[in-house]
Coordinates of C-alpha atoms in Angstrom, one line a residue:
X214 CA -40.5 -0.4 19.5
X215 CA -37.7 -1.8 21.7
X216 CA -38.3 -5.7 20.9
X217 CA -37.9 -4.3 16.9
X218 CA -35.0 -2.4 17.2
X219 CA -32.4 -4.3 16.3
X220 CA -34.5 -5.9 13.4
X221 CA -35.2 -2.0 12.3
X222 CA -31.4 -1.2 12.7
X223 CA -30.7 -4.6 10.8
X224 CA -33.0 -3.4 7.8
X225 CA -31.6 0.4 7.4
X226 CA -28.4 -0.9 7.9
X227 CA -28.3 -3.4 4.4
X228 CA -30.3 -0.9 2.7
X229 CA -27.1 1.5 3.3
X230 CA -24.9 -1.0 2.5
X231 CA -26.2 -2.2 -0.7
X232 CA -27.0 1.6 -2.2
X233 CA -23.6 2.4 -0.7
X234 CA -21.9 -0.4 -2.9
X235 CA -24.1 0.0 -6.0
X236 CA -22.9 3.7 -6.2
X237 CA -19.1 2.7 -5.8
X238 CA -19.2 -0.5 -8.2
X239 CA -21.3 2.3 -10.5
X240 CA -18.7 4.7 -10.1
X241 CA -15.7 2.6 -11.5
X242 CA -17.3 2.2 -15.0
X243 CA -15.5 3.4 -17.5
X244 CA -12.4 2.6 -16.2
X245 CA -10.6 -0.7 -17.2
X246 CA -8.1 -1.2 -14.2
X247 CA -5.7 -4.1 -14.7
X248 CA -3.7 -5.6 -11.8
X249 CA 0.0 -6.4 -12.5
X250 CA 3.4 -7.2 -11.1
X251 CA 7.0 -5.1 -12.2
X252 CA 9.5 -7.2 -10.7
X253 CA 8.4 -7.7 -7.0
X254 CA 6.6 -4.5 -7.5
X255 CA 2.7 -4.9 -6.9
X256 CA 0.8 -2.1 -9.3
X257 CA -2.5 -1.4 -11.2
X258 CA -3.0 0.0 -14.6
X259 CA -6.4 2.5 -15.4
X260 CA -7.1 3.3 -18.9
X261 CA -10.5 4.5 -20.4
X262 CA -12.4 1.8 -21.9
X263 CA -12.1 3.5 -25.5
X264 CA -7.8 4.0 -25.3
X265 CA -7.3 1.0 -27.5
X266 CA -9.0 3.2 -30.1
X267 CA -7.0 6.3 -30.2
X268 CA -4.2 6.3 -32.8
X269 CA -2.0 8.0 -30.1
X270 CA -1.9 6.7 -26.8
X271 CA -2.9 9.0 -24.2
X272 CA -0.3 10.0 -21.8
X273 CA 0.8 8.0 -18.5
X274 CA 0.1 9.8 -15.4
X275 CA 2.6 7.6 -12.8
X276 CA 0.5 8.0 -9.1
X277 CA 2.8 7.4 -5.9
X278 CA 1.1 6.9 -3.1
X279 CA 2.9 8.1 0.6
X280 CA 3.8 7.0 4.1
X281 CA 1.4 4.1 5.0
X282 CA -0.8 4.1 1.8
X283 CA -0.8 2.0 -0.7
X284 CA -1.9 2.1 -4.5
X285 CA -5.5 1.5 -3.5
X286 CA -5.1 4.6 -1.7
X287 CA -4.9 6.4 -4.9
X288 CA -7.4 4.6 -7.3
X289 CA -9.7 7.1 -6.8
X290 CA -7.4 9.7 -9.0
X291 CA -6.2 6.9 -11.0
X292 CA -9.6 6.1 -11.8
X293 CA -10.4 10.3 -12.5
X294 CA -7.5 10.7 -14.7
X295 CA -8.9 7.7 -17.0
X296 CA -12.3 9.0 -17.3
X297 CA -10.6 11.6 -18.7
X298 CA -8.7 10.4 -20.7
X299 CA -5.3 9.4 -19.1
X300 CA -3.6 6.4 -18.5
X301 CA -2.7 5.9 -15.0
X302 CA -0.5 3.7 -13.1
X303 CA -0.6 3.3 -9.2
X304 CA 2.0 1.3 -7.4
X305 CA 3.1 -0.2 -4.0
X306 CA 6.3 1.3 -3.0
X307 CA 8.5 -1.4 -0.9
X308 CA 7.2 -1.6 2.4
X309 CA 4.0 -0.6 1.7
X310 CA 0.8 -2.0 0.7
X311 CA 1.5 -5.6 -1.0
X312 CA 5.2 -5.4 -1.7
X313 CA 6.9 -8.3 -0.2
X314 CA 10.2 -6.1 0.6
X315 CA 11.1 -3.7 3.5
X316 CA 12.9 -0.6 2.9
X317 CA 16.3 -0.5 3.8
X318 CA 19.0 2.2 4.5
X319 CA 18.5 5.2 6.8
X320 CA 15.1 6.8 6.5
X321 CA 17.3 10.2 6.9
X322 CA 19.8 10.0 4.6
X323 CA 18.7 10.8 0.3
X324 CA 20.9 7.6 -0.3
X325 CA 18.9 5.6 1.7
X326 CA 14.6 4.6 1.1
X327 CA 14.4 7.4 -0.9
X328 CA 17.0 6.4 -3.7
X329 CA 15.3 3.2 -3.7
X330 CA 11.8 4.3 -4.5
X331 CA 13.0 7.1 -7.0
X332 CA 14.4 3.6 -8.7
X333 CA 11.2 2.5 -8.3
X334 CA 9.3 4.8 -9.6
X335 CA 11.5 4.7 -13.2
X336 CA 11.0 0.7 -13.4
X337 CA 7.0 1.6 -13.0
X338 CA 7.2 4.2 -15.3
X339 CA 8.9 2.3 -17.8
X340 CA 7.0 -0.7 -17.9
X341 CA 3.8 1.5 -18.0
X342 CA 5.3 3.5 -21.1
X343 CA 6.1 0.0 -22.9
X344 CA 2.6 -1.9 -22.4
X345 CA 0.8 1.2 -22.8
X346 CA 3.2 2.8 -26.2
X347 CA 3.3 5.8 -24.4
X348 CA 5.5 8.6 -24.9
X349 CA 4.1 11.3 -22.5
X350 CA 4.7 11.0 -18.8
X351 CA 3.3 13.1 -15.7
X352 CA 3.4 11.8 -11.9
X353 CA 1.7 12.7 -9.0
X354 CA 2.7 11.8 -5.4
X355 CA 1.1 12.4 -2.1
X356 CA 2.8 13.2 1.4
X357 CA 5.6 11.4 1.6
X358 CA 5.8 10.6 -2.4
X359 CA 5.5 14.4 -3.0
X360 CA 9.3 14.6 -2.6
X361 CA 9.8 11.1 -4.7
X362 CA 8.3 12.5 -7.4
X363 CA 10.0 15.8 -7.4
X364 CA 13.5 13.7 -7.4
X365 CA 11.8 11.4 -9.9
X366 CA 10.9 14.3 -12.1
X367 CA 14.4 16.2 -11.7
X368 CA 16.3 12.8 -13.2
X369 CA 14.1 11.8 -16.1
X370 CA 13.4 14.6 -18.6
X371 CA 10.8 12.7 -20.0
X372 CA 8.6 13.8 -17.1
X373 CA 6.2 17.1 -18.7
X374 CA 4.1 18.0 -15.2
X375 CA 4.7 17.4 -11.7
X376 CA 1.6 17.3 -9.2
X377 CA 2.0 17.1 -6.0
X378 CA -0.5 16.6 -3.0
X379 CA 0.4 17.5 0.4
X380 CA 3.7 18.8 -0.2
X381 CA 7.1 18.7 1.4
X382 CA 10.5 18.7 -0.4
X383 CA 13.6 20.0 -0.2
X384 CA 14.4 19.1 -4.1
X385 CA 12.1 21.7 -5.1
X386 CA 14.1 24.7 -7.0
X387 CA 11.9 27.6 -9.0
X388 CA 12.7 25.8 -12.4
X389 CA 12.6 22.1 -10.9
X390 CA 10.8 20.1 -11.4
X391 CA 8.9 21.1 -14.9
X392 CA 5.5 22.5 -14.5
X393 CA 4.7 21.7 -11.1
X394 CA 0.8 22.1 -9.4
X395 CA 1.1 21.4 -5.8
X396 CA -2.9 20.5 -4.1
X397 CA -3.0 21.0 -0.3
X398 CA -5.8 20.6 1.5
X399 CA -7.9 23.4 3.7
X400 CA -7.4 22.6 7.0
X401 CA -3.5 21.5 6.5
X402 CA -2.2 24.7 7.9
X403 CA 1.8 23.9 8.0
X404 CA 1.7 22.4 4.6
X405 CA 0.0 25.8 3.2
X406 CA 2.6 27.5 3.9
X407 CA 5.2 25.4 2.7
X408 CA 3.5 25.1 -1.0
X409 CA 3.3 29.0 -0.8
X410 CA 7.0 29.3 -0.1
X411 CA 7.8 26.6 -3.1
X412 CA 5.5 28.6 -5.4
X413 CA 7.1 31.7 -3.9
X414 CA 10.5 30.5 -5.6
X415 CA 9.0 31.3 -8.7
X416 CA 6.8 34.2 -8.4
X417 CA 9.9 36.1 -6.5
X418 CA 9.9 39.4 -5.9
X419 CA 5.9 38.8 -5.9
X420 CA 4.6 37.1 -3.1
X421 CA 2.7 33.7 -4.2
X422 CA -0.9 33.3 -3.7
X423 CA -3.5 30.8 -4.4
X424 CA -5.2 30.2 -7.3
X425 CA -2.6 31.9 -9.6
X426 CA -0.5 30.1 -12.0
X427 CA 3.2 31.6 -12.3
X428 CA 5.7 30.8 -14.8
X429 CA 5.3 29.4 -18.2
X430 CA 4.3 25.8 -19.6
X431 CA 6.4 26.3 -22.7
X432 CA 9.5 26.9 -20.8
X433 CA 7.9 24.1 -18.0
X434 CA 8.7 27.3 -14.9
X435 CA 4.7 27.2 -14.6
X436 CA 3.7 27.0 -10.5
X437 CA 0.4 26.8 -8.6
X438 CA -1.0 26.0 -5.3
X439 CA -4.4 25.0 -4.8
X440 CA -6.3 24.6 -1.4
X441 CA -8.7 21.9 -1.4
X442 CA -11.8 22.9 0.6
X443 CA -13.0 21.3 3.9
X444 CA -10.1 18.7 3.2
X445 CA -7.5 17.1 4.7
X446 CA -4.6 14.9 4.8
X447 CA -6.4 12.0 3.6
X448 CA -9.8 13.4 2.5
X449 CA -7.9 15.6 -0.2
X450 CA -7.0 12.1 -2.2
X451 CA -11.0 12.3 -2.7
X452 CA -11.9 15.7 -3.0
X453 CA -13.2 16.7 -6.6
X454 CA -11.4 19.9 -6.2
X455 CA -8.3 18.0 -6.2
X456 CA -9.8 16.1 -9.1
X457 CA -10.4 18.9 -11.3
X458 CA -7.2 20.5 -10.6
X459 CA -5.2 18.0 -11.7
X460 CA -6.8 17.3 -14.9
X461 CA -6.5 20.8 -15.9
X462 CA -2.9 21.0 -14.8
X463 CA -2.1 18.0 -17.1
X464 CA -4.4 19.2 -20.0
X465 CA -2.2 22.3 -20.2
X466 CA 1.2 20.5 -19.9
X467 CA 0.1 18.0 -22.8
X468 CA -1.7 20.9 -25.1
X469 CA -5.3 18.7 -24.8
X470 CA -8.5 20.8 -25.6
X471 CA -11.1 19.0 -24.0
X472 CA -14.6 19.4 -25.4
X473 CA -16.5 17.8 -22.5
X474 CA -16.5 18.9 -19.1
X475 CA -13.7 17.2 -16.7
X476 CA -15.5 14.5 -15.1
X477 CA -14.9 14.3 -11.3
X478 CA -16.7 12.3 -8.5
X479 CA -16.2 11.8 -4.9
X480 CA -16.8 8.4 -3.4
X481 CA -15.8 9.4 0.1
X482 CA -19.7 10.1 0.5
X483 CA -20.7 6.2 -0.1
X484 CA -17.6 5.0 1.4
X485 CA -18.7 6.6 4.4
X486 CA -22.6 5.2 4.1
X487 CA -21.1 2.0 3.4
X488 CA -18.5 2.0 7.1
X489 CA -21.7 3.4 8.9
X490 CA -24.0 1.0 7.4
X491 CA -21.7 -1.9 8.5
X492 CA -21.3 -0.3 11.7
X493 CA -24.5 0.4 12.6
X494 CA -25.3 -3.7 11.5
X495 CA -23.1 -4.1 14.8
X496 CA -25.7 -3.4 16.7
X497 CA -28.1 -6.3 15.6
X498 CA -25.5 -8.1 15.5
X499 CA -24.3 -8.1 19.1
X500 CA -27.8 -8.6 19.8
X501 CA -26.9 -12.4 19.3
X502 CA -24.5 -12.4 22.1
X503 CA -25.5 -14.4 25.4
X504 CA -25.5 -12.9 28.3
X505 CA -22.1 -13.6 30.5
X506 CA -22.2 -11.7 33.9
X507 CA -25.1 -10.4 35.9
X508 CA -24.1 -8.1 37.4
X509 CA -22.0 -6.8 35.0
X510 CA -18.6 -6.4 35.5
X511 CA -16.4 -3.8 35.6
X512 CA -14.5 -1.2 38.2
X513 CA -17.4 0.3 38.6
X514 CA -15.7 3.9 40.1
X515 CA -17.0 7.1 39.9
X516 CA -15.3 10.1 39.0
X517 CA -14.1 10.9 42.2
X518 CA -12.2 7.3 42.3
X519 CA -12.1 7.6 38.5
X520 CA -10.0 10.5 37.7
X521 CA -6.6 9.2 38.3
X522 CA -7.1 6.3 36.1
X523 CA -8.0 8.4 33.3
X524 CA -5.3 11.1 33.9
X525 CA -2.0 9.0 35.8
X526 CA -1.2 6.6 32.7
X527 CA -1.8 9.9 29.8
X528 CA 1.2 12.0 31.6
X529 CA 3.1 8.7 32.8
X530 CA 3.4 6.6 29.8
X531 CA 4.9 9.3 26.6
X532 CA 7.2 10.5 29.9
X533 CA 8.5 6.7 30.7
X534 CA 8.7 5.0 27.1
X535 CA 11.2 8.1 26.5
X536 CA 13.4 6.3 28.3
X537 CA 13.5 3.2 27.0
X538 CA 14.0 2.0 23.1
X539 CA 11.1 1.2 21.5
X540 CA 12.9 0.0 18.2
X541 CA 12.3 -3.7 18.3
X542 CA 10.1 -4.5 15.2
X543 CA 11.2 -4.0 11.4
X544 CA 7.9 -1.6 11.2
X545 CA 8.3 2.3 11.1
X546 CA 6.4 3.9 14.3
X547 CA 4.2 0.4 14.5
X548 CA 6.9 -0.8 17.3
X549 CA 6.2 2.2 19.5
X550 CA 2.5 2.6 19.2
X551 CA 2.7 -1.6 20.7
X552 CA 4.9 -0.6 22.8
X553 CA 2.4 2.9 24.0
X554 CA -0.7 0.5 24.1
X555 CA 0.9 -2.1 26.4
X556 CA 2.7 0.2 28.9
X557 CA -0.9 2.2 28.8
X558 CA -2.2 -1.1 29.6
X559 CA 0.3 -1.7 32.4
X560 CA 0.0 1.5 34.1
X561 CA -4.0 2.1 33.7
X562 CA -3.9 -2.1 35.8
X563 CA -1.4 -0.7 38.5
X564 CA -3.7 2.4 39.1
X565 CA -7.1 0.8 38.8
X566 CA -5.4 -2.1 41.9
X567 CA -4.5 0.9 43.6
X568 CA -7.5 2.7 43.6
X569 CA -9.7 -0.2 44.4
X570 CA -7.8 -1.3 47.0
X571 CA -7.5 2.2 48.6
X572 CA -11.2 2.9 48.5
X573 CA -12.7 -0.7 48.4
X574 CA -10.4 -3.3 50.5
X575 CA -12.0 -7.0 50.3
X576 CA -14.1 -6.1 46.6
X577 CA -13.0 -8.2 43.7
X578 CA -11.0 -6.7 41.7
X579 CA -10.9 -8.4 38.3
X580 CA -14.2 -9.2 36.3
X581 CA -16.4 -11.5 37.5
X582 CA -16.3 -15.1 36.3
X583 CA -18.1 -16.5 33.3
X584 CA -19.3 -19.5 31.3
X585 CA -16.5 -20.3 28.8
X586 CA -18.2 -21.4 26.1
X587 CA -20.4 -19.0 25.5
X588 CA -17.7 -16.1 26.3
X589 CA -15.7 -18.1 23.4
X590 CA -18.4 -18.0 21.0
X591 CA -19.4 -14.2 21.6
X592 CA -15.9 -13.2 21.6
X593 CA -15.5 -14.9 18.0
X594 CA -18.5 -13.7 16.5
X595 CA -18.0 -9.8 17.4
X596 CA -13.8 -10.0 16.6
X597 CA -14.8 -11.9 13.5
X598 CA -17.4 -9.6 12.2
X599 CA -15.0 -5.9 14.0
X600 CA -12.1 -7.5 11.5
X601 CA -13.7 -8.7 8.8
X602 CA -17.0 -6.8 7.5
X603 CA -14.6 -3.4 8.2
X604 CA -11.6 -4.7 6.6
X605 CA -13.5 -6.3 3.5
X606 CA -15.1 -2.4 2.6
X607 CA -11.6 -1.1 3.7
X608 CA -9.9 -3.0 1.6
X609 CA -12.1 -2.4 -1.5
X610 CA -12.6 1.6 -0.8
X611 CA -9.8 3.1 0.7
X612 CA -6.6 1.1 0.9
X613 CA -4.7 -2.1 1.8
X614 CA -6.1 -4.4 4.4
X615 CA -4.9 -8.0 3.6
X616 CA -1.3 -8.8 4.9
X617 CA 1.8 -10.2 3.2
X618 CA 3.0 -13.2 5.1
X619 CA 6.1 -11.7 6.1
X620 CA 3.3 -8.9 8.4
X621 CA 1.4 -12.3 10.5
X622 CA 4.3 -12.5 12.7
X623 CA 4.0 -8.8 13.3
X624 CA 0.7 -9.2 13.7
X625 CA 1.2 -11.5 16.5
X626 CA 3.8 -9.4 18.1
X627 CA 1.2 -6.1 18.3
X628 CA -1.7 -8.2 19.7
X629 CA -0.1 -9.0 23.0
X630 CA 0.0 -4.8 23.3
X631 CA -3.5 -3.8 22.1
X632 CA -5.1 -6.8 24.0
X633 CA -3.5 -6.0 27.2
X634 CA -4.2 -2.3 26.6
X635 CA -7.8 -3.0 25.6
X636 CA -8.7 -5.4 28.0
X637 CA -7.6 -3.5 31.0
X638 CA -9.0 -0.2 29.5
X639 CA -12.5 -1.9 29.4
X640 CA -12.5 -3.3 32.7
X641 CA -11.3 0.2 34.7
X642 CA -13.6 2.2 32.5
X643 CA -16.8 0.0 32.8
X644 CA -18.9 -0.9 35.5
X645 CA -22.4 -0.3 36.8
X646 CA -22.0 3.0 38.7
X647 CA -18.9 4.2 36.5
X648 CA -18.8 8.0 36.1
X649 CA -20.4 9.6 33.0
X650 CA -18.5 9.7 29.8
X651 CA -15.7 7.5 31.4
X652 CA -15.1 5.9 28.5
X653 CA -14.7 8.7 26.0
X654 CA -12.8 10.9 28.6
X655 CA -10.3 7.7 28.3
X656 CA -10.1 7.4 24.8
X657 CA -9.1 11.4 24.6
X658 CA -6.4 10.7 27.9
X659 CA -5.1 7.9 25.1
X660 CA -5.0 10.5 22.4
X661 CA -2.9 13.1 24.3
X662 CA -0.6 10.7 25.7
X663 CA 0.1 10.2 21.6
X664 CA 0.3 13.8 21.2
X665 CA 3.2 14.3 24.3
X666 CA 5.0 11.5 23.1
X667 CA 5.0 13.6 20.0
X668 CA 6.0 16.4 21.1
X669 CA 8.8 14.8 22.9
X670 CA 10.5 13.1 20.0
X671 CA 9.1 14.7 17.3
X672 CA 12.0 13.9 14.7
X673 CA 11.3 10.4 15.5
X674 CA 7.3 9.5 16.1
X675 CA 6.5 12.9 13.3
X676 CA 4.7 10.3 11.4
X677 CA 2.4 9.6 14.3
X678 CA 0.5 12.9 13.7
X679 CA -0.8 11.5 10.3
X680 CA -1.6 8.8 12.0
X681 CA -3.9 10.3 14.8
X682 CA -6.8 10.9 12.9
X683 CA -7.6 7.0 12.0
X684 CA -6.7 6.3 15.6
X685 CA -9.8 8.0 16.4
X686 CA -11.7 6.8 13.9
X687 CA -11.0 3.4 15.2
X688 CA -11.6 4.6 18.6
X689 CA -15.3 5.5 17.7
X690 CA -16.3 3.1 15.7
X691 CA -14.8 0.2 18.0
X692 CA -15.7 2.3 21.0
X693 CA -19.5 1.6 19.6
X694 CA -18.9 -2.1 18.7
X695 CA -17.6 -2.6 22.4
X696 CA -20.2 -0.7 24.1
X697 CA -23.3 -2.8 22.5
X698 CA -21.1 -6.0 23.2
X699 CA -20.9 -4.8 27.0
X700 CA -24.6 -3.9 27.3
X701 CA -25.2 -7.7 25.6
X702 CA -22.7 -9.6 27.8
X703 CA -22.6 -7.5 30.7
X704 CA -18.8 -8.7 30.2
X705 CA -15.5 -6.6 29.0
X706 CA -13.7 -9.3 27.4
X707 CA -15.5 -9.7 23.8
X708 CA -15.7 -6.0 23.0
X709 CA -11.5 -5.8 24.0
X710 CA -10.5 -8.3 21.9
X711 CA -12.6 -7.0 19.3
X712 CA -10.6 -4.0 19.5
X713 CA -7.5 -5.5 20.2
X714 CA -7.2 -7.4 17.3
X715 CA -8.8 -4.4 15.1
X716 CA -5.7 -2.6 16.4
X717 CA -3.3 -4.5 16.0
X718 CA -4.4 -6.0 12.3
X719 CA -4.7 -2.4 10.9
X720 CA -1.5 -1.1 12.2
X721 CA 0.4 -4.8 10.8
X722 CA -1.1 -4.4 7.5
X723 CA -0.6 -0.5 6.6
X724 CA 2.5 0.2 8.4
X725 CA 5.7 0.7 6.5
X726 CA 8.3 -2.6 7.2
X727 CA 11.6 -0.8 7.4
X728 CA 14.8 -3.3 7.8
X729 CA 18.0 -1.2 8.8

């Protein structure tokens, strides 16, 4: 079977892929979703097919997207809301997704970014009234747009229902904003108790609970939390709960009797089939890849040695960059996580030097040489397909991938950190010899170097937390792509820059720009 295997992989793999993107392309019918610019202001307009038909025009759902997301984020409720019936409009906020503009101002101030996008948001909702002949308006926001929407909502009286996903905002009164349904998901323990204590406002002297709608629609008091199961941050943009929720929130603000049931359909399921399926194509793919060092290279060090490679640079680095700024790009948090791989980088080299010559005096230290040309070619065929293949589904499931100009430069900027970082990670924790689970153990050091960093400057690096969870992601899914490149090449450098550029390309494109 060995000699097959990658030919076996090769064939599961497609077969994933294609059913994977025959049920999404399936799922968006329906739906006519029409791209268009307000101002400098990317969005996307989703209307059922049959809207043109109706001698009212459905109301216009306005969908903001929060910190690091982008309208493609939310076309999976855009798309819900027009299958049933709504007219929905998702935007790029400045800084975000494919908007050309930074945010200005200070991030802490009302008078600042969050002015700005409020205006936003009333130049998106107006243009989607006037092409559409609307007259009804509802908005939605997640995260960070929770509390845009709720200032949105407070100005403009046009505004019926409020919903807001993953709540925080300190606009919220217990009569403003009108009708509000706030969705949080299961396992997003701080933000449950924040939407209870908002609903709480209105339900005083009772104490809010789930599931349990307080106030009135008529008079627009009406309140409710709902806890999406199993569901997170990010995962509750996709959860049907959330889906159905909604729709029924916004059927009762608008009076609409619907005589069908609400129609609601995850595509998180196939989105993941259609990342593992181009994952697992990896493997075959790396198969390609000549063979580069024999023996392979690498530190080679057992735990014994290992250890304070994997545990120095963790408590060192969030301690050391505390100490010096880190505010040298115009790209919220992006500019520190460069700055956390490179020092990671930096300190993981002096340790690994340190080590080796310690317990191995006279052994090479870096990798062992090899041919150029073919090290050239493998290291473009596995960066080119780690980029590419991922960001292509990325960028057509989940959310923005493909930079404005004005991110290359940034791009360019974050390399020189993930590639130092990635290069010198691979090479300490590779290696014939090298302890078990060296690798992984060094990916989680990584993670809780993030999380003290945190915890130091929480104010400042709070956004990090949401963050986390892609990190790993990345982490496994590159951590995969690497390790068949390694077992190929017997050689560290194509599977880092693999990563490196992965890295360093996803934190460019979906990053906030921020210019103070």
């Amino acid at each position: 079977m060995k000699p097959f295997l990658p030919s076996i992989v090769a064939i599961l793999a497609l077969v994933a892929i294609v059913v994977a993107t025959e049920r999404l392309i399936s799922g968006r019918s329906g739906v006519i979703a029409e791209d268009v610019s307000i101002g400098d202001t990317p969005a996307t307009l989703f209307r059922p097919i049959d809207a043109s038909a109706e001698a009212d025009p459905p109301p216009v759902i306005l969908i903001a997207h929060g910190f690091a997301g982008s309208r493609r984020l939310m076309a999976p409720f855009a798309r819900t809301l027009a299958k049933n019936g709504y007219i929905a409009a998702t935007f790029d906020f400045v800084g975000h997704g494919e908007h050309p503009r930074p945010m200005t101002g200070d991030v802490d101030s009302v008078d600042g970014p969050t002015k700005a996008m409020v205006a936003q948001m009333a130049e998106v909702a107006a243009f989607a009234l006037s092409r559409t002949r609307g007259s009804d308006l509802a908005t939605v926001g997640h995260s960070m747009a929770s509390d845009i929407v709720v200032r949105f909502a407070e100005e403009e009286p046009m505004v019926d229902a409020t919903v807001g996903i993953s709540v925080f905002s300190p606009a919220i009164t217990s009569t403003a904003p009108k009708n509000l349904l706030i969705i949080v998901g299961d396992w997003e323990g701080m933000l449950k108790r924040e939407a209870l204590r908002v609903v709480g406002l209105t339900a005083a002297p009772h104490t809010a609970v789930e599931g349990r709608t307080y106030g009135t629609f008529s008079d627009g008091t009406a309140r409710r939390v709902v806890f999406a199961r199993n569901s997170e941050h990010i995962a509750v943009l996709f959860d049907p709960e959330s889906f159905i929720a909604a729709v029924r929130w916004l059927d009762q603000a608008f009076l609409i009797e619907r005589g069908a049931p609400i129609e609601a359909k995850t595509t998180l399921p196939w989105i993941s089939l259609l990342v593992l399926g181009i994952v697992a194509l990896g493997f075959p793919v790396t198969h390609t890849l000549p063979m580069l060092s024999e023996p392979p290279s690498g530190a080679a060090l057992s735990w014994a040695r290992l250890w304070p490679v994997v545990v120095i640079p963790a408590l060192v680095v969030p301690l050391s960059l505390r100490l010096i700024p880190t505010d040298f790009l115009p790209i919220i948090v992006g500019d520190y996580l460069a700055a956390h791989f490179f020092t990671y980088g930096l300190v993981t080299f002096v340790v690994v030097v340190w080590v080796q010559r310690l317990y191995r005096p006279g052994r090479r230290i870096w990798p062992l040489p090899f041919p150029a040309t073919k090290a050239a070619i493998a290291t473009l065929i596995v960066t080119l397909y780690g980029t590419c293949a991922l960001g292509i589904a990325i960028h057509a499931t989940i959310t923005n991938y493909y930079p404005v100009s004005v991110r290359y430069p940034l791009f360019i900027i974050l390399l020189l950190g993930t590639l130092f970082y990635f290069f010198t990670n691979e090479w300490a924790l590779r290696g014939p010899g090298v302890g078990f689970g060296a690798m992984v153990a060094g990916k989680l050091a990584f993670v809780l170097s993030l999380a003290i960093a945190v915890a130091l400057d929480f104010e400042r690096l709070f956004f990090l937390i949401i963050i986390v969870p892609i990190i790993v992601i990345f982490f496994v899914i590159y951590g995969l792509l690497s390790r068949w490149c390694y077992i190929r090449t017997g050689h560290p450098m194509p599977g880092a820059i693999a990563s490196a550029v992965a890295f360093a390309w996803g934190i460019a494109v979906t990053f906030p720009l921020f210019s103070g």
